[in-house]
Amino acid sequence: MLESIAREADVEFIDDLADDNLPGKPGDVDHTYLGLIKQNITIMIPALGGDASSMIGLDIGNVFEEASGAIYPQ
């Protein structure tokens, strides 16, 4: 349905956004909620005509003073 709408509107349909699958593997820096948001923003900006190159170097590593203790089950 969405692909048909995009075709009729003469726009590109992009279905690469994630809503619950964290990027990378457990233990990877990007395997977090922030990693998911960074990945989605990196996809959305070019799709809207912008330049997402500044997102590539964005450090989303340790945002806590100590270990967060968050567990991201698969």
N, CA and C atoms as an extended XYZ file, in Angstrom:
222
Properties=species:S:1:pos:R:3:atomname:S:1:resname:S:1:resid:I:1 pbc="F F F"
N         0.823       -1.181        0.000 N   MET     1
C         0.000        0.000        0.000 CA  MET     1
C         0.880        1.263        0.000 C   MET     1
N         1.866        1.291        0.914 N   LEU     2
C         2.730        2.480        0.997 CA  LEU     2
C         3.561        2.656       -0.265 C   LEU     2
N         4.003        1.549       -0.846 N   GLU     3
C         4.776        1.645       -2.086 CA  GLU     3
C         3.909        2.199       -3.217 C   GLU     3
N         2.645        1.804       -3.272 N   SER     4
C         1.720        2.318       -4.295 CA  SER     4
C         1.504        3.812       -4.125 C   SER     4
N         1.324        4.254       -2.901 N   ILE     5
C         1.131        5.678       -2.628 CA  ILE     5
C         2.367        6.467       -3.054 C   ILE     5
N         3.541        5.943       -2.715 N   ALA     6
C         4.782        6.629       -3.092 CA  ALA     6
C         4.924        6.710       -4.603 C   ALA     6
N         4.603        5.624       -5.296 N   ARG     7
C         4.682        5.617       -6.754 CA  ARG     7
C         3.742        6.666       -7.352 C   ARG     7
N         2.517        6.698       -6.852 N   GLU     8
C         1.534        7.662       -7.366 CA  GLU     8
C         1.927        9.102       -7.050 C   GLU     8
N         2.625        9.309       -5.951 N   ALA     9
C         3.069       10.652       -5.571 CA  ALA     9
C         4.415       10.997       -6.204 C   ALA     9
N         4.981       10.046       -6.941 N   ASP    10
C         6.281       10.223       -7.592 CA  ASP    10
C         7.377       10.566       -6.589 C   ASP    10
N         7.385        9.820       -5.478 N   VAL    11
C         8.429        9.969       -4.472 CA  VAL    11
C         9.042        8.599       -4.191 C   VAL    11
N        10.201        8.610       -3.577 N   GLU    12
C        10.887        7.360       -3.241 CA  GLU    12
C        10.355        6.833       -1.912 C   GLU    12
N        10.002        5.556       -1.904 N   PHE    13
C         9.550        4.906       -0.673 CA  PHE    13
C        10.761        4.299        0.016 C   PHE    13
N        11.019        4.693        1.255 N   ILE    14
C        12.155        4.179        2.025 CA  ILE    14
C        11.610        3.474        3.254 C   ILE    14
N        11.941        2.207        3.355 N   ASP    15
C        11.419        1.385        4.445 CA  ASP    15
C        12.572        0.830        5.283 C   ASP    15
N        13.527        1.691        5.631 N   ASP    16
C        14.721        1.241        6.353 CA  ASP    16
C        14.732        1.645        7.823 C   ASP    16
N        13.738        2.388        8.273 N   LEU    17
C        13.738        2.846        9.660 CA  LEU    17
C        13.452        1.675       10.601 C   LEU    17
N        14.062        1.717       11.760 N   ALA    18
C        13.870        0.669       12.763 CA  ALA    18
C        13.063        1.232       13.921 C   ALA    18
N        12.267        0.386       14.531 N   ASP    19
C        11.519        0.847       15.696 CA  ASP    19
C        11.860        0.049       16.943 C   ASP    19
N        12.388       -1.135       16.774 N   ASP    20
C        12.730       -1.910       17.969 CA  ASP    20
C        13.957       -2.797       17.801 C   ASP    20
N        14.505       -2.897       16.607 N   ASN    21
C        15.716       -3.692       16.404 CA  ASN    21
C        16.944       -2.804       16.555 C   ASN    21
N        17.686       -3.003       17.629 N   LEU    22
C        18.866       -2.189       17.871 CA  LEU    22
C        19.944       -2.549       16.872 C   LEU    22
N        20.672       -1.558       16.368 N   PRO    23
C        21.736       -1.838       15.397 CA  PRO    23
C        22.911       -2.559       16.049 C   PRO    23
N        23.654       -3.276       15.245 N   GLY    24
C        24.837       -3.973       15.747 CA  GLY    24
C        24.480       -5.180       16.595 C   GLY    24
N        25.459       -5.601       17.362 N   LYS    25
C        25.303       -6.759       18.236 CA  LYS    25
C        25.400       -6.320       19.688 C   LYS    25
N        24.855       -7.124       20.612 N   PRO    26
C        24.986       -6.769       22.033 CA  PRO    26
C        26.445       -6.485       22.395 C   PRO    26
N        26.658       -5.386       23.096 N   GLY    27
C        27.997       -4.968       23.470 CA  GLY    27
C        28.575       -3.905       22.556 C   GLY    27
N        28.053       -3.784       21.332 N   ASP    28
C        28.502       -2.735       20.417 CA  ASP    28
C        28.035       -1.375       20.938 C   ASP    28
N        28.797       -0.339       20.673 N   VAL    29
C        28.446        1.010       21.117 CA  VAL    29
C        27.092        1.432       20.548 C   VAL    29
N        26.823        1.071       19.297 N   ASP    30
C        25.575        1.472       18.654 CA  ASP    30
C        24.386        0.601       19.033 C   ASP    30
N        24.602       -0.462       19.783 N   HIS    31
C        23.513       -1.380       20.155 CA  HIS    31
C        22.771       -0.836       21.375 C   HIS    31
N        22.207        0.370       21.198 N   THR    32
C        21.482        1.054       22.266 CA  THR    32
C        20.328        1.830       21.636 C   THR    32
N        19.480        2.392       22.482 N   TYR    33
C        18.403        3.244       21.986 CA  TYR    33
C        18.989        4.442       21.235 C   TYR    33
N        20.056        5.043       21.764 N   LEU    34
C        20.690        6.177       21.074 CA  LEU    34
C        21.242        5.748       19.720 C   LEU    34
N        21.774        4.543       19.645 N   GLY    35
C        22.260        4.017       18.371 CA  GLY    35
C        21.132        3.874       17.362 C   GLY    35
N        19.984        3.432       17.840 N   LEU    36
C        18.812        3.282       16.977 CA  LEU    36
C        18.369        4.641       16.447 C   LEU    36
N        18.319        5.640       17.325 N   ILE    37
C        17.919        6.986       16.909 CA  ILE    37
C        18.934        7.559       15.915 C   ILE    37
N        20.216        7.374       16.195 N   LYS    38
C        21.259        7.857       15.278 CA  LYS    38
C        21.103        7.207       13.909 C   LYS    38
N        20.861        5.910       13.899 N   GLN    39
C        20.686        5.192       12.627 CA  GLN    39
C        19.483        5.731       11.860 C   GLN    39
N        18.360        5.925       12.545 N   ASN    40
C        17.157        6.420       11.878 CA  ASN    40
C        17.341        7.840       11.356 C   ASN    40
N        17.981        8.692       12.141 N   ILE    41
C        18.213       10.074       11.694 CA  ILE    41
C        19.133       10.096       10.478 C   ILE    41
N        20.138        9.205       10.479 N   THR    42
C        21.067        9.118        9.356 CA  THR    42
C        20.349        8.681        8.083 C   THR    42
N        19.268        7.938        8.209 N   ILE    43
C        18.465        7.527        7.059 CA  ILE    43
C        17.499        8.639        6.652 C   ILE    43
N        16.887        9.295        7.624 N   MET    44
C        15.853       10.295        7.331 CA  MET    44
C        16.401       11.571        6.697 C   MET    44
N        17.528       12.059        7.176 N   ILE    45
C        18.039       13.351        6.692 CA  ILE    45
C        18.277       13.349        5.181 C   ILE    45
N        19.004       12.363        4.627 N   PRO    46
C        19.187       12.366        3.159 CA  PRO    46
C        17.866       12.164        2.403 C   PRO    46
N        16.959       11.372        2.982 N   ALA    47
C        15.675       11.149        2.323 CA  ALA    47
C        14.881       12.440        2.207 C   ALA    47
N        15.129       13.373        3.115 N   LEU    48
C        14.453       14.671        3.084 CA  LEU    48
C        15.270       15.732        2.356 C   LEU    48
N        16.403       15.308        1.758 N   GLY    49
C        17.208       16.225        0.955 CA  GLY    49
C        18.369       16.864        1.684 C   GLY    49
N        18.651       16.427        2.905 N   GLY    50
C        19.732       17.019        3.686 CA  GLY    50
C        21.016       16.213        3.637 C   GLY    50
N        21.982       16.662        4.398 N   ASP    51
C        23.296       16.027        4.480 CA  ASP    51
C        23.492       15.479        5.886 C   ASP    51
N        23.602       14.176        6.010 N   ALA    52
C        23.724       13.527        7.319 CA  ALA    52
C        25.163       13.193        7.675 C   ALA    52
N        26.130       13.766        6.967 N   SER    53
C        27.532       13.408        7.210 CA  SER    53
C        27.981       13.721        8.638 C   SER    53
N        27.406       14.732        9.269 N   SER    54
C        27.803       15.062       10.637 CA  SER    54
C        27.356       13.986       11.631 C   SER    54
N        26.375       13.188       11.266 N   MET    55
C        25.905       12.117       12.147 CA  MET    55
C        26.907       10.975       12.237 C   MET    55
N        27.716       10.809       11.214 N   ILE    56
C        28.653        9.691       11.167 CA  ILE    56
C        29.629        9.759       12.338 C   ILE    56
N        30.114       10.931       12.667 N   GLY    57
C        31.089       11.083       13.738 CA  GLY    57
C        30.483       11.311       15.109 C   GLY    57
N        29.156       11.297       15.210 N   LEU    58
C        28.502       11.543       16.481 CA  LEU    58
C        28.809       10.423       17.467 C   LEU    58
N        29.409       10.779       18.601 N   ASP    59
C        29.774        9.796       19.623 CA  ASP    59
C        28.592        9.568       20.552 C   ASP    59
N        28.037        8.387       20.487 N   ILE    60
C        26.932        8.043       21.377 CA  ILE    60
C        27.393        7.024       22.409 C   ILE    60
N        28.686        6.964       22.596 N   GLY    61
C        29.263        6.014       23.542 CA  GLY    61
C        28.729        6.184       24.947 C   GLY    61
N        29.581        6.263       25.875 N   ASN    62
C        29.200        6.315       27.277 CA  ASN    62
C        28.584        7.678       27.615 C   ASN    62
N        27.284        7.697       27.812 N   VAL    63
C        26.600        8.941       28.173 CA  VAL    63
C        26.356        9.021       29.679 C   VAL    63
N        26.823        8.021       30.399 N   PHE    64
C        26.686        7.975       31.848 CA  PHE    64
C        28.053        8.111       32.494 C   PHE    64
N        28.096        8.633       33.685 N   GLU    65
C        29.355        8.723       34.428 CA  GLU    65
C        29.872        7.323       34.742 C   GLU    65
N        28.951        6.424       35.066 N   GLU    66
C        29.298        5.046       35.369 CA  GLU    66
C        28.509        4.144       34.435 C   GLU    66
N        28.690        2.843       34.552 N   ALA    67
C        27.940        1.914       33.725 CA  ALA    67
C        26.450        2.104       33.989 C   ALA    67
N        25.645        2.088       32.926 N   SER    68
C        24.212        2.342       33.063 CA  SER    68
C        23.472        1.163       33.671 C   SER    68
N        23.966       -0.033       33.446 N   GLY    69
C        23.283       -1.209       33.929 CA  GLY    69
C        22.117       -1.620       33.049 C   GLY    69
N        21.916       -0.905       31.932 N   ALA    70
C        20.807       -1.234       31.025 CA  ALA    70
C        21.075       -2.577       30.354 C   ALA    70
N        20.010       -3.333       30.202 N   ILE    71
C        20.095       -4.626       29.525 CA  ILE    71
C        19.179       -4.551       28.315 C   ILE    71
N        19.706       -4.869       27.150 N   TYR    72
C        18.950       -4.827       25.920 CA  TYR    72
C        18.769       -6.243       25.401 C   TYR    72
N        17.692       -6.904       25.795 N   PRO    73
C        17.482       -8.292       25.369 CA  PRO    73
C        17.205       -8.374       23.881 C   PRO    73
N        17.516       -9.483       23.311 N   GLN    74
C        17.247       -9.726       21.880 CA  GLN    74
C        15.927      -10.398       21.712 C   GLN    74
